[in-house]
């Protein structure tokens, strides 16, 4: 017996259902599901995608049994509607549409009005008492069919139509006199013959089969292939084909067509939203030949149909557990639903819909979570240009890093660093392109604007990493660096002038526009609360100041996962003390300089611990190479000035600076290596941390300090520095007469070697924290600062599809992480695993971290909500993959909490 | 029943044997083995190391049964010799010596002449008719016992002796009148009492047990602990204790003592070699109170004993399958063998002995191989100072990198680079210490001399890596850089003066001494031939020139595993063409410049292929970052000169140079990344390689070119560049009308990511070649150029025990290699695996590579013999570990070859 290739639907029943998307495609499966639900869909049947695959793989031979099954389904259609295909009295008209498992909108072909020939047209004209409609339908069929099946270009047939319209001196098709339409169809058929050498077939069965085969073949048309490549969709899926009875919205005033969302896609408001047109076909809306009305007006014009539509929309929403985007047609007073699918929506709406639907028990919270993309959440968090401000857009580039920024234009990065240091003002770096030399300038700017380069150019990559607003490739801007100005159109912008950029759209505006942080809606807050109940990973933040810590805490950070101590040294009143410590020749001299720094470090920690009361604060001991704190070796002036300021011999300063220079600082004398060579620095830092902590604890503040060593590559490093840390801690404890040492101790895993010897490192520590930036660097062998030089070529040539600094490389970096976690837990079952670094705020990466068994991620304050949310999604997905039952039962495993209850 | 703790030996029989070293220690096991062989050893017994461990772990309690077993063994001794311990007529005297499984010479304690008290002394005097001897033995016992057991410092007792000698106005102990000796012993006993509060015990049993316990305890004396730490010997082994009947070589003219090697340890000559003294104890040789005679003179003085000694030496050699270092004593005409062990020997001797013994069938070739350390082989290969030259050593530092070098002194590395470029002369860089800045200077020098730093200082590490002669920490040298001179003692050495250094001894000499490469002996050549029959890994060489290739081929290289192409660009007549290509703005401009380079590259390959006829030549396409070919960005003069020379606008040169600058060049735009961004360069190189190859092949020369891509981290890179290489190859083939493309294609594995995705890379290539230097760098996250800044501290503090750039880190780098090989072979079973980089010449690493399944290693020409040899040792060891039977049967599995036969 032949396989079942054809699934019928209609009249409250269907052979298929929503779960069979793989076979029936999204469209066919939803039509079947709707039919089962009793939603009025025009009856029809779907040929499954297997048939398409068979056809494409067997030299365009139809699979055995398909012809018979289609005939049978067609007979059923005819029977149900008392019509017959090609009948001269009651002709059956059908549409033939593609529909793949994964939606590829507009990529494949469809044909409407199949079944028409001259006899059928006349019958239709008579039956509807509308000859214009009937002939116009025929005209549309000829054009679509000839284009799709016979390959006649649209342009050729449009020329014919335009000629006639010119002759008749009219502009629109609809202005042609009805009696011209039979003539026009004949003219079109003649042109088709001329072009393709083939007659337009008048046999409806020939029309039907040619159409089916054409849809099969359209799976492999060039634009469909390109779309699949772009979207990483497999080429093996094939398309289903749905043949459905035609309904018409253009048969009179009791007809119409429209599109409706079950809720407002912009705001999420629970109200039918959309457009409709009386006496029109769907394509008329698209073509813009008439202005559609708001769907609400149907309440007056077609009240019965509106009520039905509203009821159906509600049911569909409940059934498919999501906002619905519904196409409908009213034919002679009867409502038909042509299609329904999940509605695309704005970020704010997405959040409101998810929370509303959860509360309305349309769906479980867990399902609601999965409907929102973390990117949507992020949109809600970025600063935007005040919507009420008037924008004068003078240029547009590529939106390289989201958010909005206003600042004064500076062309030279060094000047920018200097100005910013002076007045702490807001500056935008404007350059043709940036290079590694410009990092300090980029760091000091509020935004970066380049005239060259793509979204993987140096500026773009670096800015995204820093979370800075950035627009690249704004090529209409012409920089005249020698004159300290840029020209765009007829405007000249001089250094120091204000501009504003929108990194989400790529727009560049003259002047200083106010930027605002969007208000976070109640729904957002609620979503976050639920999110925390679901997620299993902790979400901490990277923060080096009390101010950042405060922001992060407001965003729900559960602690500080990475507090970098070196930034504390860079401040004006401290840096020279630290330089003195670096330049010291004797230990005593160094100790003295460090003693000056101690109160500063301690007061920083006092502030941060206070803000983070009750939450852990993970302090990373000094990491960057020491030369970063000193002038460049060939900056003679800087060296002389420094020597003078510190009252040191110039020669010594110069020698030390030269000695500290490194070829590859990223791979050099940095991280815990500093703790080995200059133990006094780490001792001072440990002292500052614990003195601050114990002082507060004595005053009743709960402080949870954690001390973390960076850049470990050997077991021996951990062993030695652990001793140093614990010895210093014990000293502080006894000096302060504190009952017992109270802190946790951990290391960063940033190097492949550390990852591979996790089992040997774990016994020494309470936690590992993956520094995924550096781990990516060393695993790939490329540094973030230098990739700008070759990355654009890599993206152009398709070598690198994703930026591994944005989304974790699961294959190698991921394997190292997985290995490290497994080995670490093998020798220390209490080991906690964290991730600090940009990946901690990337939803894709967060999902992977969950799978690997990471206990917490840490990211910049503004990404905390996204990370919390991504963590909850990761937890839900992991449970589903583990096969933990249906969505309904799944929501029950959420922990019940007194404060917040999750509707399920 | 108590465990067996005591193993007796003597009179042609023994309870122990050589295989029980773990229990009996090296000394005890060998004594037992000799007794079994019928060698005349003074009878005795050994307490096994378990007893020591029990004693140390149980608060100095002797294990149950030990006392009884010792008494029993003692009784047997007494019985056999008709003596009794402490007997007033025939007293038994014994020695008590330590002996661990692994030899720790001089680290633990021994006591001789135990059993003496006043009665026994008198009996001995009477029996030997030599009161001086008897009392002197007593004196020695009192001193040793008091020192070892009672902790009386040697100095205290020496003072007493010296006082008496002063009184008697004599210089040597032996000059004291015999009648003074009883007085002296009494004085010593009084002093012992004063110092320790304890009487020297006269009960021989008390002496014996205290001595045994003292030897047990000496396992944990500070110097033994330190020795074990240094040599990575476990602290849990414990020492065995051997109690043996004393024999005396100082009882008259028919007595004597000596040391003999079964072969000459300097030359390997098969002749008994050594020294002996008539009427003396062993320690007299050590003390240098008399000048020993060559052992051959025994032929005249004690012909019977000499013949016996010679026979025994031969037997021992045959039995232990190695050159023997034998201690013997002749007591009243009877020869006793006190100890035998493998003899230390010079490098040349080692090779000769191994080959001779193999030919004499003393042992199998495979065993002979294992007796030679690859380091010995290396010694034979390094240049040395002409032995006939007169050395005026003015300073000595640490021998940091072996070999000898003569050169003119230069203090500033930049000056050195300049001078060397001008006259191609030999220069030695002299500096207090070196830093990363000095790399180019080090590279251009023939040797490096520093006044500070240890053998892991920057200079030492870098020089070893480059295979350059280096002496560090020559602290008596005082550099006055401002005067361009250094002062050492009363000598002043000015810049430009010649000095000579010996990197193997650390000596520094004034003047230009001739250096010579040692003649390679026939035995060396033979050993190498055998070696090649045993080894399974190929040994290739790293060579960039025809000259290097020639040397390597003479040393037995089986091909070139790494031919770096960039060095070819650095030559004066080429570099500017290449600079032009780098600075080109348009592709055409670049192609033109590269076209100028093509003939140069091609002619290089023609030369190399010719030299390596019939052997594979693996060419690595361009690897280093491009800025290395250009002046430094802040070298304005250099930039201006370059612009002028190339006739390019200064601005462009400056901009390009700045754009090419990198923060971390090691992790930047280099390796195959250059092939992606500048495909024209790789195309030119592929063309040069294949045009050269096909031209020669057409003339009947067998050329086996291999093309290798550096610094791969992604599958996509290989895919894309493979296309480039094969497309260019096909073009060359068709242009030259060559029948078919003929080359192999591979990649370097230098990054953790490449290692981890070996399965995905392997299908594209014929071979992987591990770049273990870079793989070590990226796995550890430290660059070779920069470790000088912290490595000394790491070594000082015991964090880093081995330089991972010298010997492969098996734990992490090794795991990556193993993983990569496994995965690569999984998807490409024909995949060949190579290693190029310094580790390829390191014997320890070579052994590991063999285990991992590496097919060939590639190293610098002078290391090829060492690598060949290490590879054969690796193969032998691997077979043994796989349990392939006894050494005898093992040697039979060697492949029989017509030319060279291996005696077995």
PDB file of C-alpha atoms in Angstrom, chain A residues 435-439 634 651 658-670 672-677 679 711-714 716-717 720 724 751-754 756-757 760 777-783 785-787 789-791 793-794 797-801 809 811-813 815-816 819 823, chain B residues 435-439 481 634 658-670 672-677 679 711-714 716-717 720 724 751-754 756-757 760 777-783 785-787 789-791 793-794 797-801 809 811-813 815-816 819 823:
ATOM      1  CA  UNK A 435      42.492  50.355  15.467  1.00  0.00           C
ATOM      2  CA  UNK A 436      43.994  48.790  18.525  1.00  0.00           C
ATOM      3  CA  UNK A 437      45.737  52.106  19.191  1.00  0.00           C
ATOM      4  CA  UNK A 438      42.419  53.720  19.920  1.00  0.00           C
ATOM      5  CA  UNK A 439      41.270  51.494  22.769  1.00  0.00           C
ATOM      6  CA  UNK A 634      59.023  55.982  24.263  1.00  0.00           C
ATOM      7  CA  UNK A 651      67.177  56.863  34.961  1.00  0.00           C
ATOM      8  CA  UNK A 658      61.594  49.522  29.863  1.00  0.00           C
ATOM      9  CA  UNK A 659      61.987  46.408  31.939  1.00  0.00           C
ATOM     10  CA  UNK A 660      58.221  46.157  32.332  1.00  0.00           C
ATOM     11  CA  UNK A 661      57.525  46.486  28.621  1.00  0.00           C
ATOM     12  CA  UNK A 662      56.173  43.303  27.094  1.00  0.00           C
ATOM     13  CA  UNK A 663      55.823  41.874  23.632  1.00  0.00           C
ATOM     14  CA  UNK A 664      52.540  40.167  24.341  1.00  0.00           C
ATOM     15  CA  UNK A 665      51.197  41.648  27.556  1.00  0.00           C
ATOM     16  CA  UNK A 666      48.138  39.416  27.311  1.00  0.00           C
ATOM     17  CA  UNK A 667      50.443  36.431  27.653  1.00  0.00           C
ATOM     18  CA  UNK A 668      52.918  37.996  29.987  1.00  0.00           C
ATOM     19  CA  UNK A 669      53.572  39.147  33.474  1.00  0.00           C
ATOM     20  CA  UNK A 670      50.037  39.648  34.738  1.00  0.00           C
ATOM     21  CA  UNK A 672      48.399  35.822  39.687  1.00  0.00           C
ATOM     22  CA  UNK A 673      51.929  36.018  38.338  1.00  0.00           C
ATOM     23  CA  UNK A 674      52.047  39.483  39.899  1.00  0.00           C
ATOM     24  CA  UNK A 675      51.020  37.948  43.188  1.00  0.00           C
ATOM     25  CA  UNK A 676      54.018  35.642  42.994  1.00  0.00           C
ATOM     26  CA  UNK A 677      56.548  38.273  41.973  1.00  0.00           C
ATOM     27  CA  UNK A 679      53.446  39.335  47.037  1.00  0.00           C
ATOM     28  CA  UNK A 711      45.035  34.001  35.375  1.00  0.00           C
ATOM     29  CA  UNK A 712      45.934  30.722  37.037  1.00  0.00           C
ATOM     30  CA  UNK A 713      47.729  28.141  34.920  1.00  0.00           C
ATOM     31  CA  UNK A 714      49.385  25.888  37.482  1.00  0.00           C
ATOM     32  CA  UNK A 716      51.559  25.398  42.348  1.00  0.00           C
ATOM     33  CA  UNK A 717      50.422  28.987  41.854  1.00  0.00           C
ATOM     34  CA  UNK A 720      51.414  29.227  47.084  1.00  0.00           C
ATOM     35  CA  UNK A 724      49.660  34.005  51.209  1.00  0.00           C
ATOM     36  CA  UNK A 751      43.495  29.510  30.331  1.00  0.00           C
ATOM     37  CA  UNK A 752      43.168  26.146  28.625  1.00  0.00           C
ATOM     38  CA  UNK A 753      45.693  24.657  30.990  1.00  0.00           C
ATOM     39  CA  UNK A 754      43.728  25.667  34.059  1.00  0.00           C
ATOM     40  CA  UNK A 756      42.311  20.910  31.827  1.00  0.00           C
ATOM     41  CA  UNK A 757      43.767  20.540  35.329  1.00  0.00           C
ATOM     42  CA  UNK A 760      44.070  19.399  40.576  1.00  0.00           C
ATOM     43  CA  UNK A 777      41.374  34.420  23.479  1.00  0.00           C
ATOM     44  CA  UNK A 778      43.818  31.774  24.441  1.00  0.00           C
ATOM     45  CA  UNK A 779      41.834  28.909  22.959  1.00  0.00           C
ATOM     46  CA  UNK A 780      41.496  30.605  19.578  1.00  0.00           C
ATOM     47  CA  UNK A 781      44.834  32.340  19.835  1.00  0.00           C
ATOM     48  CA  UNK A 782      43.475  35.739  19.037  1.00  0.00           C
ATOM     49  CA  UNK A 783      43.253  38.770  21.235  1.00  0.00           C
ATOM     50  CA  UNK A 785      42.354  44.062  20.799  1.00  0.00           C
ATOM     51  CA  UNK A 786      43.886  42.773  17.620  1.00  0.00           C
ATOM     52  CA  UNK A 787      41.113  40.944  15.799  1.00  0.00           C
ATOM     53  CA  UNK A 789      42.798  43.703  11.659  1.00  0.00           C
ATOM     54  CA  UNK A 790      41.545  40.455  10.179  1.00  0.00           C
ATOM     55  CA  UNK A 791      38.029  39.870  11.448  1.00  0.00           C
ATOM     56  CA  UNK A 793      37.916  39.621   6.086  1.00  0.00           C
ATOM     57  CA  UNK A 794      36.813  36.595   8.096  1.00  0.00           C
ATOM     58  CA  UNK A 797      34.550  35.341   3.424  1.00  0.00           C
ATOM     59  CA  UNK A 798      32.105  33.493   5.629  1.00  0.00           C
ATOM     60  CA  UNK A 799      34.759  31.974   7.889  1.00  0.00           C
ATOM     61  CA  UNK A 800      33.422  33.378  11.104  1.00  0.00           C
ATOM     62  CA  UNK A 801      29.658  33.368  11.456  1.00  0.00           C
ATOM     63  CA  UNK A 809      32.142  28.875  21.116  1.00  0.00           C
ATOM     64  CA  UNK A 811      32.829  23.368  20.340  1.00  0.00           C
ATOM     65  CA  UNK A 812      36.239  24.078  21.837  1.00  0.00           C
ATOM     66  CA  UNK A 813      35.915  26.765  24.508  1.00  0.00           C
ATOM     67  CA  UNK A 815      34.422  21.668  25.752  1.00  0.00           C
ATOM     68  CA  UNK A 816      37.166  23.090  27.941  1.00  0.00           C
ATOM     69  CA  UNK A 819      35.811  19.278  31.084  1.00  0.00           C
ATOM     70  CA  UNK A 823      37.038  17.401  36.734  1.00  0.00           C
TER      71      UNK A 823
ATOM     72  CA  UNK B 435      64.819  41.667  28.582  1.00  0.00           C
ATOM     73  CA  UNK B 436      62.320  41.164  25.845  1.00  0.00           C
ATOM     74  CA  UNK B 437      63.722  44.268  24.160  1.00  0.00           C
ATOM     75  CA  UNK B 438      66.954  42.464  23.485  1.00  0.00           C
ATOM     76  CA  UNK B 439      65.613  39.579  21.435  1.00  0.00           C
ATOM     77  CA  UNK B 481      78.164  50.719  29.928  1.00  0.00           C
ATOM     78  CA  UNK B 634      57.861  55.323  16.569  1.00  0.00           C
ATOM     79  CA  UNK B 658      50.573  52.138  12.514  1.00  0.00           C
ATOM     80  CA  UNK B 659      47.659  50.117  11.247  1.00  0.00           C
ATOM     81  CA  UNK B 660      49.765  46.959  11.400  1.00  0.00           C
ATOM     82  CA  UNK B 661      50.879  47.542  14.969  1.00  0.00           C
ATOM     83  CA  UNK B 662      49.439  45.038  17.394  1.00  0.00           C
ATOM     84  CA  UNK B 663      48.970  44.803  21.120  1.00  0.00           C
ATOM     85  CA  UNK B 664      49.602  41.099  21.259  1.00  0.00           C
ATOM     86  CA  UNK B 665      51.184  40.114  17.976  1.00  0.00           C
ATOM     87  CA  UNK B 666      51.396  36.521  19.140  1.00  0.00           C
ATOM     88  CA  UNK B 667      47.605  36.471  19.282  1.00  0.00           C
ATOM     89  CA  UNK B 668      46.997  38.705  16.337  1.00  0.00           C
ATOM     90  CA  UNK B 669      47.067  38.996  12.608  1.00  0.00           C
ATOM     91  CA  UNK B 670      49.492  36.240  11.710  1.00  0.00           C
ATOM     92  CA  UNK B 672      46.944  31.484   8.142  1.00  0.00           C
ATOM     93  CA  UNK B 673      45.073  34.677   8.958  1.00  0.00           C
ATOM     94  CA  UNK B 674      47.482  36.374   6.574  1.00  0.00           C
ATOM     95  CA  UNK B 675      46.536  33.851   3.910  1.00  0.00           C
ATOM     96  CA  UNK B 676      42.918  34.883   4.319  1.00  0.00           C
ATOM     97  CA  UNK B 677      43.507  38.624   4.307  1.00  0.00           C
ATOM     98  CA  UNK B 679      45.653  35.554  -0.418  1.00  0.00           C
ATOM     99  CA  UNK B 711      48.156  28.905  13.178  1.00  0.00           C
ATOM    100  CA  UNK B 712      44.862  27.272  12.282  1.00  0.00           C
ATOM    101  CA  UNK B 713      42.011  27.699  14.741  1.00  0.00           C
ATOM    102  CA  UNK B 714      38.915  27.026  12.638  1.00  0.00           C
ATOM    103  CA  UNK B 716      36.600  27.185   7.824  1.00  0.00           C
ATOM    104  CA  UNK B 717      40.135  28.517   7.532  1.00  0.00           C
ATOM    105  CA  UNK B 720      39.067  28.101   2.328  1.00  0.00           C
ATOM    106  CA  UNK B 724      43.366  28.463  -2.607  1.00  0.00           C
ATOM    107  CA  UNK B 751      46.257  26.389  19.350  1.00  0.00           C
ATOM    108  CA  UNK B 752      44.068  24.613  21.873  1.00  0.00           C
ATOM    109  CA  UNK B 753      41.059  25.094  19.657  1.00  0.00           C
ATOM    110  CA  UNK B 754      42.697  23.390  16.699  1.00  0.00           C
ATOM    111  CA  UNK B 756      40.167  20.095  20.221  1.00  0.00           C
ATOM    112  CA  UNK B 757      38.548  20.115  16.771  1.00  0.00           C
ATOM    113  CA  UNK B 760      36.836  18.359  11.981  1.00  0.00           C
ATOM    114  CA  UNK B 777      52.214  29.365  24.935  1.00  0.00           C
ATOM    115  CA  UNK B 778      48.514  29.456  24.372  1.00  0.00           C
ATOM    116  CA  UNK B 779      47.731  26.628  26.772  1.00  0.00           C
ATOM    117  CA  UNK B 780      49.665  28.223  29.623  1.00  0.00           C
ATOM    118  CA  UNK B 781      48.897  31.756  28.523  1.00  0.00           C
ATOM    119  CA  UNK B 782      52.470  32.877  28.589  1.00  0.00           C
ATOM    120  CA  UNK B 783      54.672  33.906  25.740  1.00  0.00           C
ATOM    121  CA  UNK B 785      59.387  36.387  24.923  1.00  0.00           C
ATOM    122  CA  UNK B 786      57.835  37.625  28.126  1.00  0.00           C
ATOM    123  CA  UNK B 787      58.361  34.880  30.674  1.00  0.00           C
ATOM    124  CA  UNK B 789      59.970  38.831  33.730  1.00  0.00           C
ATOM    125  CA  UNK B 790      58.434  36.347  36.129  1.00  0.00           C
ATOM    126  CA  UNK B 791      59.995  32.965  35.485  1.00  0.00           C
ATOM    127  CA  UNK B 793      60.539  34.084  40.703  1.00  0.00           C
ATOM    128  CA  UNK B 794      58.632  30.976  39.676  1.00  0.00           C
ATOM    129  CA  UNK B 797      59.648  29.692  44.761  1.00  0.00           C
ATOM    130  CA  UNK B 798      59.456  26.172  43.400  1.00  0.00           C
ATOM    131  CA  UNK B 799      56.370  26.756  41.309  1.00  0.00           C
ATOM    132  CA  UNK B 800      57.877  25.736  38.026  1.00  0.00           C
ATOM    133  CA  UNK B 801      60.192  22.764  38.155  1.00  0.00           C
ATOM    134  CA  UNK B 809      53.972  19.599  29.749  1.00  0.00           C
ATOM    135  CA  UNK B 811      49.391  17.121  31.804  1.00  0.00           C
ATOM    136  CA  UNK B 812      47.631  19.782  29.761  1.00  0.00           C
ATOM    137  CA  UNK B 813      49.570  20.425  26.573  1.00  0.00           C
ATOM    138  CA  UNK B 815      46.406  15.991  26.848  1.00  0.00           C
ATOM    139  CA  UNK B 816      45.533  18.375  24.051  1.00  0.00           C
ATOM    140  CA  UNK B 819      43.043  14.317  22.188  1.00  0.00           C
ATOM    141  CA  UNK B 823      40.135  12.740  17.076  1.00  0.00           C
TER     142      UNK B 823
END
